[in-house]
Amino acid sequence: MRDKIFKNIWLVSMASFFLALALSIGVIYGVFSNQNREKLKTEAESLISAIENGERDILKDASLFSQTRVTLVNRDGIVEFDSASAAVGENHGDRREIIDAFEKGLGQSSRYSETLSEKTENYAVRLKDGSVLRVSDSQISLFSVLAEMAYPFLLAIAAALVISFLLASKLSKNITRPVLEMNPNLPDSRFVYKEFKPFIEKIQNQNRQIHAQMEEMQASHEKQEAMRREFTANVSHELKTPLTSISGTAEIIKNNLVKPEDVPHFADNIYKEASRLIVLVEDIIKISQLEENRIPQSRENLDLLPAAESVKERLESAAASAGVKLSVSGESAVINGIPQVIDEIIYNLCDNSIKYNKCGGTVDIRISKESEKACLSVSDSGIGIPAEEISRIFERFYRVDKSHSKEIGGTGLGLAIVKHGALLHGAVPRVESTPGVGTTVYLEFDAVPQNTAGNN
Ligand code: ADP
């Protein structure tokens, strides 16, 4: 940055120097030339008044009172008198100033010598008798001035180069120092130029944003860590309960404390607890697969209606033994999803609706299509969920009624699997529930347009 600022300052100062030099030379030379022209005019006028007063002989002395050259050209353009004597007899009728003087009474011109080293100013006036008096003066041309001044000019340029180099270097250091010395973590606009204020404010804003993001990340990290600890504690607890029961029952049998006729009952107990353990472990595996997006199946176009019918068939007997009537309604709606995960979602919702229902209650799985959405809802006429609990039921191992969880069954992971499975499909479950009346869980998926529904 400093290098660039330095180069720019140096460039600007050198450009200003050259511009100022050229302008001053031009102006000085212009003033000098004007003065010369004025001098010629004054001399011409005094000569004319003398000649017209009959003192023509003054021409012979003209060279005495000035360095100028005086020429008298008759009406035919022939030089009758020339103080330099060189042009007498020549025809000067074709010279610009002479032509103008013949035509308009006054003519002026400037002519450069062949080498461009001299410039001659001519001032010509027509006399009453029709002849023309011309006064000329040669002055050094601008080119010669520059050529003669070359040495001092080069010296001045060299001095300007050195001085501007030193100044530019100092200035660029002064400009960049406060910025370079600024602490980017704590930028303070009081220590830099006011031009930098918007830049400093930008850094300050960015710092605030980074700070807020870091705090957010820290909070989220802490939350995740707390969730992980809670999950581990819950898993240990959920595993320990059936294992303790299995171990205790097995110990009683081992110590021959069970009557032979009671052995099947105890064995059934072990079988049930072991089955519960297997379901729990399977649910934990499912959750971690969903969280890490490691589902063995790939996505395909699938119709929610037959998927719901299939779940209904498998849960029919469970519903019947709970005295609950299970139904599927609605229309076909195709989505692009992972069949195993969608099946799991519908199954868990339906299973809950049967489990948390009343004898004689109903469960309806409804599939519908609204514009570009495929909607799935599972409604029941069950026990319902208190409003303050609704936000928590998707947490792992969260149960509204902890005391009856064992007899009702379930791992406490069903809705967590629903939530993660839905999120994987871009859907967020929404719950409406009234205690004692029933619960409905809604899910909205992106529908596959009808004409492409057949292609996977
Ligand atoms: P569980 O294995 O205990 O059913 P879930 O994660 O599926 O675990 O559900 C969490 C809790 O939410 C349940 O314990 C229950 O208290 C409540 N719940 C879920 N679905 C319903 C429902 N349809 N009606 C009433 N309560 C429900």
Short mmCIF file of C-alpha atoms and ligand atoms in Angstrom, two decimals:
data_model
loop_
_atom_site.label_atom_id
_atom_site.label_comp_id
_atom_site.label_asym_id
_atom_site.label_seq_id
_atom_site.Cartn_x
_atom_site.Cartn_y
_atom_site.Cartn_z
CA MET A 1 0.00 0.00 0.00
CA ARG A 2 2.78 2.43 0.98
CA ASP A 3 4.58 1.82 -2.29
CA LYS A 4 1.53 2.69 -4.31
CA ILE A 5 0.77 5.85 -2.30
CA PHE A 6 4.43 6.89 -2.60
CA LYS A 7 4.48 6.38 -6.38
CA ASN A 8 1.25 8.32 -6.81
CA ILE A 9 2.42 11.26 -4.70
CA TRP A 10 5.72 11.37 -6.56
CA LEU A 11 3.99 11.18 -9.92
CA VAL A 12 1.53 13.96 -9.05
CA SER A 13 4.25 16.25 -7.67
CA MET A 14 6.45 15.72 -10.73
CA ALA A 15 3.52 16.27 -13.09
CA SER A 16 2.63 19.51 -11.23
CA PHE A 17 6.24 20.65 -11.38
CA PHE A 18 6.49 20.11 -15.15
CA LEU A 19 3.14 21.75 -15.73
CA ALA A 20 4.11 24.79 -13.63
CA LEU A 21 7.48 25.04 -15.42
CA ALA A 22 5.93 24.86 -18.89
CA LEU A 23 3.24 27.40 -17.96
CA SER A 24 5.73 29.89 -16.48
CA ILE A 25 8.04 29.64 -19.52
CA GLY A 26 5.08 30.13 -21.85
CA VAL A 27 3.71 33.09 -19.88
CA ILE A 28 7.12 34.81 -19.53
CA TYR A 29 7.90 34.35 -23.23
CA GLY A 30 4.43 35.65 -24.15
CA VAL A 31 4.89 38.81 -22.02
CA PHE A 32 8.33 39.33 -23.53
CA SER A 33 6.97 39.02 -27.10
CA ASN A 34 4.13 41.43 -26.37
CA GLN A 35 6.54 44.03 -25.04
CA ASN A 36 8.60 43.65 -28.21
CA ARG A 37 5.53 44.20 -30.39
CA GLU A 38 4.58 47.30 -28.39
CA LYS A 39 8.10 48.65 -28.80
CA LEU A 40 7.92 48.15 -32.60
CA LYS A 41 4.59 49.92 -32.72
CA THR A 42 5.88 52.94 -30.78
CA GLU A 43 8.95 53.20 -32.98
CA ALA A 44 6.91 52.85 -36.16
CA GLU A 45 4.50 55.56 -35.02
CA SER A 46 7.27 58.05 -34.18
CA LEU A 47 8.97 57.37 -37.53
CA ILE A 48 5.74 57.82 -39.45
CA SER A 49 4.92 61.12 -37.79
CA ALA A 50 8.45 62.35 -38.62
CA ILE A 51 8.19 61.17 -42.27
CA GLU A 52 4.74 62.70 -42.73
CA ASN A 53 6.08 65.94 -41.30
CA GLY A 54 8.58 65.99 -44.12
CA GLU A 55 11.52 64.69 -42.17
CA ARG A 56 12.10 61.73 -44.46
CA ASP A 57 15.85 61.94 -43.85
CA ILE A 58 15.26 60.57 -40.37
CA LEU A 59 15.21 57.14 -42.01
CA LYS A 60 18.90 57.38 -42.60
CA ASP A 61 19.38 57.76 -38.82
CA ALA A 62 16.73 55.24 -37.81
CA SER A 63 19.26 52.58 -37.04
CA LEU A 64 20.90 54.94 -34.63
CA PHE A 65 18.06 55.14 -32.11
CA SER A 66 17.17 51.46 -32.00
CA GLN A 67 18.23 47.94 -32.86
CA THR A 68 15.22 47.62 -35.15
CA ARG A 69 15.32 47.25 -38.90
CA VAL A 70 13.33 49.81 -40.89
CA THR A 71 12.15 49.16 -44.42
CA LEU A 72 10.23 51.43 -46.78
CA VAL A 73 8.29 49.66 -49.53
CA ASN A 74 6.82 51.68 -52.39
CA ARG A 75 3.30 51.18 -53.77
CA ASP A 76 4.63 48.47 -56.15
CA GLY A 77 6.11 46.45 -53.29
CA ILE A 78 9.71 47.34 -54.19
CA VAL A 79 11.97 48.04 -51.23
CA GLU A 80 13.09 51.66 -51.54
CA PHE A 81 14.86 51.89 -48.24
CA ASP A 82 16.18 49.22 -45.85
CA SER A 83 18.16 50.14 -42.74
CA ALA A 84 19.93 46.81 -43.11
CA SER A 85 20.57 47.83 -46.79
CA ALA A 86 20.24 44.16 -47.76
CA ALA A 87 16.88 44.23 -49.48
CA VAL A 88 16.85 47.50 -51.46
CA GLY A 89 15.38 46.83 -54.89
CA GLU A 90 13.76 43.54 -53.83
CA ASN A 91 10.05 43.01 -54.12
CA HIS A 92 8.47 42.52 -50.65
CA GLY A 93 4.94 42.94 -51.91
CA ASP A 94 4.22 39.29 -51.17
CA ARG A 95 5.04 39.49 -47.42
CA ARG A 96 2.05 38.96 -45.14
CA GLU A 97 2.47 42.23 -43.16
CA ILE A 98 3.02 44.26 -46.38
CA ILE A 99 -0.09 42.81 -48.05
CA ASP A 100 -2.15 43.59 -44.93
CA ALA A 101 -0.71 47.11 -44.67
CA PHE A 102 -1.54 47.83 -48.35
CA GLU A 103 -5.06 46.47 -47.87
CA LYS A 104 -6.01 47.52 -44.34
CA GLY A 105 -3.41 50.21 -43.49
CA LEU A 106 -1.77 47.96 -40.85
CA GLY A 107 -0.02 44.58 -40.98
CA GLN A 108 1.71 42.39 -38.43
CA SER A 109 3.52 39.08 -38.75
CA SER A 110 6.03 36.81 -37.04
CA ARG A 111 8.56 34.72 -38.95
CA TYR A 112 11.00 32.06 -37.73
CA SER A 113 14.50 31.73 -39.09
CA GLU A 114 15.34 28.51 -40.91
CA THR A 115 17.07 27.11 -37.81
CA LEU A 116 14.10 28.18 -35.65
CA SER A 117 16.60 29.94 -33.40
CA GLU A 118 15.25 33.45 -34.16
CA LYS A 119 11.83 34.93 -34.44
CA THR A 120 11.27 38.20 -36.36
CA GLU A 121 8.33 40.42 -35.47
CA ASN A 122 7.19 42.76 -38.25
CA TYR A 123 4.98 45.80 -37.91
CA ALA A 124 3.96 47.56 -41.16
CA VAL A 125 1.93 50.77 -41.63
CA ARG A 126 0.71 52.34 -44.88
CA LEU A 127 1.80 55.97 -45.29
CA LYS A 128 -0.36 58.70 -46.80
CA ASP A 129 1.52 58.47 -50.14
CA GLY A 130 0.57 54.76 -50.40
CA SER A 131 4.01 53.39 -49.55
CA VAL A 132 4.46 51.12 -46.52
CA LEU A 133 6.85 51.54 -43.61
CA ARG A 134 7.87 48.32 -41.88
CA VAL A 135 9.69 48.07 -38.59
CA SER A 136 11.11 44.66 -37.73
CA ASP A 137 12.90 43.22 -34.75
CA SER A 138 14.41 39.82 -34.21
CA GLN A 139 14.22 38.09 -30.89
CA ILE A 140 15.47 34.76 -29.66
CA SER A 141 12.81 32.03 -30.28
CA LEU A 142 11.25 29.89 -27.53
CA PHE A 143 13.18 26.88 -28.83
CA SER A 144 16.44 28.78 -28.43
CA VAL A 145 15.43 29.91 -24.95
CA LEU A 146 14.81 26.26 -24.02
CA ALA A 147 18.05 25.12 -25.69
CA GLU A 148 20.08 27.80 -23.91
CA MET A 149 18.41 27.11 -20.57
CA ALA A 150 18.82 23.34 -20.96
CA TYR A 151 21.50 23.05 -18.30
CA PRO A 152 19.71 25.04 -15.53
CA PHE A 153 16.48 23.31 -16.51
CA LEU A 154 18.06 19.87 -16.13
CA LEU A 155 19.46 20.92 -12.77
CA ALA A 156 16.04 22.17 -11.63
CA ILE A 157 14.41 18.94 -12.83
CA ALA A 158 17.00 16.81 -11.02
CA ALA A 159 16.51 18.87 -7.84
CA ALA A 160 12.72 18.57 -8.19
CA LEU A 161 13.06 14.79 -8.68
CA VAL A 162 15.14 14.38 -5.52
CA ILE A 163 13.08 16.76 -3.36
CA SER A 164 9.75 15.31 -4.49
CA PHE A 165 11.14 11.77 -3.94
CA LEU A 166 12.05 12.61 -0.35
CA LEU A 167 8.77 14.43 0.29
CA ALA A 168 6.70 11.64 -1.29
CA SER A 169 8.52 9.06 0.80
CA LYS A 170 7.93 11.03 4.02
CA LEU A 171 4.32 11.78 3.13
CA SER A 172 3.48 8.18 2.23
CA LYS A 173 4.99 7.05 5.53
CA ASN A 174 2.90 9.61 7.43
CA ILE A 175 -0.27 8.59 5.60
CA THR A 176 0.14 4.86 6.10
CA ARG A 177 1.57 4.86 9.63
CA PRO A 178 -1.72 5.34 11.57
CA VAL A 179 -3.43 2.71 9.39
CA LEU A 180 -0.61 0.20 9.76
CA GLU A 181 -0.32 0.84 13.47
CA MET A 182 -4.08 0.42 13.93
CA ASN A 183 -5.17 -2.60 15.94
CA PRO A 184 -7.66 -4.39 13.62
CA ASN A 185 -9.36 -5.92 16.63
CA LEU A 186 -9.92 -2.53 18.25
CA PRO A 187 -9.91 0.05 15.44
CA ASP A 188 -10.39 3.61 16.69
CA SER A 189 -11.29 6.33 14.19
CA ARG A 190 -9.87 9.02 16.51
CA PHE A 191 -6.32 8.02 15.58
CA VAL A 192 -6.69 8.05 11.79
CA TYR A 193 -7.87 10.62 9.25
CA LYS A 194 -11.54 11.39 9.04
CA GLU A 195 -11.52 10.01 5.46
CA PHE A 196 -10.87 6.60 7.00
CA LYS A 197 -13.89 6.82 9.32
CA PRO A 198 -16.25 4.80 7.04
CA PHE A 199 -13.51 2.16 6.62
CA ILE A 200 -12.94 1.97 10.39
CA GLU A 201 -16.68 1.73 10.97
CA LYS A 202 -16.83 -1.14 8.47
CA ILE A 203 -14.09 -3.00 10.36
CA GLN A 204 -15.83 -2.25 13.66
CA ASN A 205 -19.10 -3.64 12.25
CA GLN A 206 -17.33 -6.69 10.92
CA ASN A 207 -15.66 -7.23 14.29
CA ARG A 208 -19.04 -6.98 16.01
CA GLN A 209 -20.49 -9.51 13.56
CA ILE A 210 -17.56 -11.91 14.02
CA HIS A 211 -17.88 -11.52 17.78
CA ALA A 212 -21.63 -12.21 17.68
CA GLN A 213 -21.08 -15.21 15.37
CA MET A 214 -18.40 -16.58 17.66
CA GLU A 215 -20.67 -16.20 20.66
CA GLU A 216 -23.47 -17.88 18.72
CA MET A 217 -21.14 -20.72 17.71
CA GLN A 218 -19.95 -21.03 21.28
CA ALA A 219 -23.55 -21.13 22.53
CA SER A 220 -24.54 -23.67 19.89
CA HIS A 221 -21.45 -25.74 20.69
CA GLU A 222 -22.33 -25.65 24.39
CA LYS A 223 -25.94 -26.56 23.58
CA GLN A 224 -24.80 -29.47 21.42
CA GLU A 225 -22.43 -30.60 24.12
CA ALA A 226 -25.22 -30.44 26.73
CA MET A 227 -27.51 -32.37 24.36
CA ARG A 228 -24.81 -34.98 23.79
CA ARG A 229 -24.31 -35.40 27.55
CA GLU A 230 -28.04 -35.60 28.13
CA PHE A 231 -28.39 -38.14 25.31
CA THR A 232 -25.61 -40.30 26.76
CA ALA A 233 -27.21 -40.15 30.19
CA ASN A 234 -30.63 -41.02 28.74
CA VAL A 235 -29.27 -43.88 26.63
CA SER A 236 -27.45 -45.31 29.65
CA HIS A 237 -30.61 -45.06 31.69
CA GLU A 238 -32.82 -46.59 28.97
CA LEU A 239 -30.34 -49.44 28.46
CA LYS A 240 -29.83 -50.04 32.13
CA THR A 241 -33.51 -50.46 33.02
CA PRO A 242 -34.23 -53.52 30.75
CA LEU A 243 -30.76 -54.94 31.36
CA THR A 244 -31.29 -54.81 35.15
CA SER A 245 -34.64 -56.50 34.70
CA ILE A 246 -33.15 -59.21 32.42
CA SER A 247 -30.22 -59.76 34.76
CA GLY A 248 -32.48 -59.93 37.85
CA THR A 249 -34.92 -62.37 36.27
CA ALA A 250 -32.10 -64.56 34.96
CA GLU A 251 -30.50 -64.60 38.42
CA ILE A 252 -33.73 -65.76 40.07
CA ILE A 253 -34.03 -68.59 37.51
CA LYS A 254 -30.33 -69.48 37.96
CA ASN A 255 -30.76 -69.77 41.75
CA ASN A 256 -33.75 -72.11 41.27
CA LEU A 257 -36.01 -69.65 43.01
CA VAL A 258 -38.70 -69.97 40.33
CA LYS A 259 -41.27 -72.70 40.36
CA PRO A 260 -41.12 -74.73 37.13
CA GLU A 261 -44.62 -73.59 36.14
CA ASP A 262 -43.55 -69.92 36.51
CA VAL A 263 -40.45 -70.27 34.26
CA PRO A 264 -42.35 -69.44 31.00
CA HIS A 265 -43.60 -66.21 32.60
CA PHE A 266 -40.07 -65.21 33.65
CA ALA A 267 -38.67 -66.22 30.26
CA ASP A 268 -41.35 -64.07 28.60
CA ASN A 269 -40.24 -61.18 30.79
CA ILE A 270 -36.63 -61.64 29.64
CA TYR A 271 -37.79 -61.90 26.02
CA LYS A 272 -39.87 -58.67 26.24
CA GLU A 273 -37.07 -56.69 27.89
CA ALA A 274 -34.54 -57.99 25.35
CA SER A 275 -36.92 -57.05 22.51
CA ARG A 276 -37.26 -53.57 24.02
CA LEU A 277 -33.48 -53.30 24.08
CA ILE A 278 -33.24 -54.36 20.42
CA VAL A 279 -35.86 -51.74 19.40
CA LEU A 280 -34.02 -49.08 21.45
CA VAL A 281 -30.67 -49.88 19.86
CA GLU A 282 -32.29 -49.92 16.40
CA ASP A 283 -33.86 -46.49 17.07
CA ILE A 284 -30.51 -45.07 18.22
CA ILE A 285 -28.88 -46.38 15.03
CA LYS A 286 -31.69 -44.82 12.92
CA ILE A 287 -31.31 -41.43 14.62
CA SER A 288 -27.56 -41.31 14.12
CA GLN A 289 -27.99 -42.39 10.46
CA LEU A 290 -30.53 -39.59 9.90
CA GLU A 291 -28.39 -37.01 11.69
CA GLU A 292 -25.31 -37.88 9.69
CA ASN A 293 -27.29 -38.36 6.48
CA ARG A 294 -26.01 -41.93 6.16
CA ILE A 295 -29.16 -43.60 4.92
CA PRO A 296 -28.35 -46.76 2.93
CA GLN A 297 -31.31 -46.15 0.58
CA SER A 298 -31.33 -43.47 -2.11
CA ARG A 299 -34.12 -41.07 -3.09
CA GLU A 300 -36.81 -41.95 -5.55
CA ASN A 301 -40.25 -40.71 -6.57
CA LEU A 302 -42.78 -42.30 -4.24
CA ASP A 303 -46.50 -41.92 -3.70
CA LEU A 304 -47.51 -41.09 -0.11
CA LEU A 305 -50.94 -42.73 -0.48
CA PRO A 306 -49.74 -46.36 -0.98
CA ALA A 307 -47.03 -45.70 1.66
CA ALA A 308 -49.80 -44.80 4.15
CA GLU A 309 -51.86 -47.86 3.11
CA SER A 310 -48.85 -50.10 3.78
CA VAL A 311 -48.39 -48.67 7.31
CA LYS A 312 -52.13 -49.09 7.98
CA GLU A 313 -51.91 -52.78 7.04
CA ARG A 314 -48.98 -53.40 9.40
CA LEU A 315 -50.57 -51.54 12.32
CA GLU A 316 -54.10 -52.87 11.79
CA SER A 317 -53.83 -55.62 14.42
CA ALA A 318 -52.21 -53.28 17.01
CA ALA A 319 -55.02 -50.78 16.39
CA ALA A 320 -57.64 -53.49 16.69
CA SER A 321 -56.26 -54.71 20.03
CA ALA A 322 -56.27 -51.11 21.30
CA GLY A 323 -59.85 -50.73 20.11
CA VAL A 324 -58.86 -47.98 17.70
CA LYS A 325 -60.22 -47.58 14.16
CA LEU A 326 -57.48 -46.90 11.60
CA SER A 327 -58.22 -45.22 8.23
CA VAL A 328 -56.40 -43.73 5.25
CA SER A 329 -57.99 -40.96 3.18
CA GLY A 330 -57.09 -38.44 0.50
CA GLU A 331 -55.46 -38.60 -2.89
CA SER A 332 -52.25 -39.73 -4.49
CA ALA A 333 -49.30 -37.32 -3.95
CA VAL A 334 -45.83 -38.08 -5.28
CA ILE A 335 -42.70 -36.79 -3.60
CA ASN A 336 -38.99 -37.43 -4.14
CA GLY A 337 -37.86 -39.13 -0.97
CA ILE A 338 -36.15 -42.03 0.74
CA PRO A 339 -38.84 -44.78 1.00
CA GLN A 340 -37.46 -46.29 4.23
CA VAL A 341 -37.41 -42.88 5.99
CA ILE A 342 -40.89 -41.86 4.78
CA ASP A 343 -42.24 -45.22 5.94
CA GLU A 344 -40.60 -44.70 9.34
CA ILE A 345 -42.18 -41.22 9.66
CA ILE A 346 -45.73 -42.42 8.87
CA TYR A 347 -45.30 -45.56 11.00
CA ASN A 348 -44.08 -43.67 14.11
CA LEU A 349 -46.84 -41.02 13.87
CA CYS A 350 -49.48 -43.69 13.40
CA ASP A 351 -48.04 -45.86 16.16
CA ASN A 352 -48.17 -42.89 18.59
CA SER A 353 -51.75 -42.09 17.55
CA ILE A 354 -52.75 -45.67 18.43
CA LYS A 355 -50.69 -45.80 21.65
CA TYR A 356 -51.93 -42.45 22.99
CA ASN A 357 -55.57 -43.06 22.04
CA LYS A 358 -58.66 -44.26 23.88
CA CYS A 359 -60.61 -47.41 23.30
CA GLY A 360 -63.13 -46.67 20.55
CA GLY A 361 -60.96 -43.86 19.23
CA THR A 362 -59.95 -43.15 15.63
CA VAL A 363 -56.75 -42.51 13.69
CA ASP A 364 -56.81 -41.05 10.18
CA ILE A 365 -53.82 -40.77 7.88
CA ARG A 366 -54.65 -38.14 5.29
CA ILE A 367 -52.76 -37.42 2.07
CA SER A 368 -53.58 -34.31 0.04
CA LYS A 369 -52.07 -32.02 -2.56
CA GLU A 370 -52.00 -28.25 -2.31
CA SER A 371 -50.41 -26.35 -5.22
CA GLU A 372 -46.83 -27.65 -5.23
CA LYS A 373 -46.98 -29.36 -1.84
CA ALA A 374 -47.76 -32.94 -0.86
CA CYS A 375 -49.37 -32.89 2.60
CA LEU A 376 -49.42 -35.71 5.11
CA SER A 377 -51.37 -35.49 8.35
CA VAL A 378 -52.01 -38.05 11.08
CA SER A 379 -54.98 -37.20 13.30
CA ASP A 380 -56.23 -39.05 16.30
CA SER A 381 -58.99 -38.68 18.86
CA GLY A 382 -56.55 -39.59 21.65
CA ILE A 383 -55.44 -38.12 24.96
CA GLY A 384 -53.86 -35.03 23.38
CA ILE A 385 -50.77 -33.10 24.47
CA PRO A 386 -50.75 -30.08 26.82
CA ALA A 387 -49.80 -26.89 24.92
CA GLU A 388 -46.64 -26.29 26.99
CA GLU A 389 -45.33 -29.78 26.16
CA ILE A 390 -45.78 -29.60 22.37
CA SER A 391 -42.43 -27.88 21.74
CA ARG A 392 -40.58 -30.62 23.66
CA ILE A 393 -42.07 -33.85 22.32
CA PHE A 394 -39.59 -33.99 19.42
CA GLU A 395 -36.65 -34.06 21.87
CA ARG A 396 -34.97 -37.42 22.29
CA PHE A 397 -36.36 -39.52 25.17
CA TYR A 398 -38.87 -36.80 26.08
CA ARG A 399 -42.15 -38.23 27.28
CA VAL A 400 -45.16 -36.27 28.47
CA ASP A 401 -46.29 -38.95 30.91
CA LYS A 402 -43.09 -40.48 32.28
CA SER A 403 -44.87 -42.70 34.82
CA HIS A 404 -46.76 -44.72 32.19
CA SER A 405 -44.01 -44.90 29.59
CA LYS A 406 -43.07 -48.47 30.42
CA GLU A 407 -46.55 -49.92 30.14
CA ILE A 408 -47.36 -47.89 26.98
CA GLY A 409 -44.04 -48.93 25.44
CA GLY A 410 -41.92 -46.99 22.97
CA THR A 411 -38.37 -45.82 23.23
CA GLY A 412 -38.98 -42.08 23.50
CA LEU A 413 -37.16 -41.69 20.18
CA GLY A 414 -40.12 -42.05 17.78
CA LEU A 415 -40.83 -38.33 17.25
CA ALA A 416 -37.09 -37.47 17.18
CA ILE A 417 -36.80 -39.92 14.24
CA VAL A 418 -39.89 -38.25 12.64
CA LYS A 419 -38.34 -34.79 13.02
CA HIS A 420 -34.92 -35.73 11.61
CA GLY A 421 -36.45 -37.77 8.79
CA ALA A 422 -38.75 -34.85 7.88
CA LEU A 423 -35.87 -32.35 7.98
CA LEU A 424 -33.96 -34.60 5.59
CA HIS A 425 -36.87 -34.08 3.18
CA GLY A 426 -37.09 -30.31 3.76
CA ALA A 427 -40.22 -30.63 5.95
CA VAL A 428 -40.84 -29.42 9.51
CA PRO A 429 -43.49 -31.23 11.59
CA ARG A 430 -46.30 -29.05 12.96
CA VAL A 431 -48.48 -30.24 15.83
CA GLU A 432 -52.01 -29.23 16.79
CA SER A 433 -53.36 -30.86 19.92
CA THR A 434 -56.07 -30.44 22.52
CA PRO A 435 -55.83 -32.51 25.69
CA GLY A 436 -58.71 -34.97 25.87
CA VAL A 437 -59.73 -34.28 22.26
CA GLY A 438 -56.90 -35.42 20.07
CA THR A 439 -53.73 -34.62 18.18
CA THR A 440 -52.84 -33.93 14.55
CA VAL A 441 -49.31 -33.86 13.19
CA TYR A 442 -48.87 -32.15 9.81
CA LEU A 443 -46.00 -32.48 7.33
CA GLU A 444 -45.58 -30.68 3.99
CA PHE A 445 -43.23 -32.05 1.35
CA ASP A 446 -42.32 -30.66 -2.08
CA ALA A 447 -44.52 -32.52 -4.54
CA VAL A 448 -43.06 -33.92 -7.74
CA PRO A 449 -44.89 -32.30 -10.69
CA GLN A 450 -47.39 -34.69 -12.32
CA ASN A 451 -45.63 -34.98 -15.72
CA THR A 452 -42.28 -35.91 -14.14
CA ALA A 453 -43.74 -38.07 -11.34
CA GLY A 454 -43.02 -41.25 -13.26
CA ASN A 455 -39.27 -40.54 -13.69
CA ASN A 456 -36.89 -41.23 -10.87
P1 ADP B 1 -42.58 -42.68 22.69
O1 ADP B 1 -41.73 -43.80 22.27
O2 ADP B 1 -42.61 -42.44 24.15
O3 ADP B 1 -43.91 -42.71 22.06
P2 ADP B 1 -42.15 -40.42 20.99
O4 ADP B 1 -40.92 -39.66 20.70
O5 ADP B 1 -42.82 -41.08 19.86
O6 ADP B 1 -41.80 -41.40 22.14
O7 ADP B 1 -43.16 -39.41 21.65
C1 ADP B 1 -42.74 -38.57 22.68
C2 ADP B 1 -43.90 -38.26 23.61
O8 ADP B 1 -44.87 -37.42 22.97
C3 ADP B 1 -44.66 -39.46 24.01
O9 ADP B 1 -44.09 -40.07 25.13
C4 ADP B 1 -46.03 -38.88 24.33
O10 ADP B 1 -46.06 -38.41 25.65
C5 ADP B 1 -46.18 -37.73 23.39
N1 ADP B 1 -46.98 -38.07 22.19
C6 ADP B 1 -46.50 -38.40 20.97
N2 ADP B 1 -47.53 -38.59 20.07
C7 ADP B 1 -48.65 -38.37 20.75
C8 ADP B 1 -50.04 -38.39 20.40
N3 ADP B 1 -50.44 -38.71 19.17
N4 ADP B 1 -50.95 -38.11 21.34
C9 ADP B 1 -50.55 -37.77 22.60
N5 ADP B 1 -49.27 -37.73 23.01
C10 ADP B 1 -48.32 -38.04 22.10
#
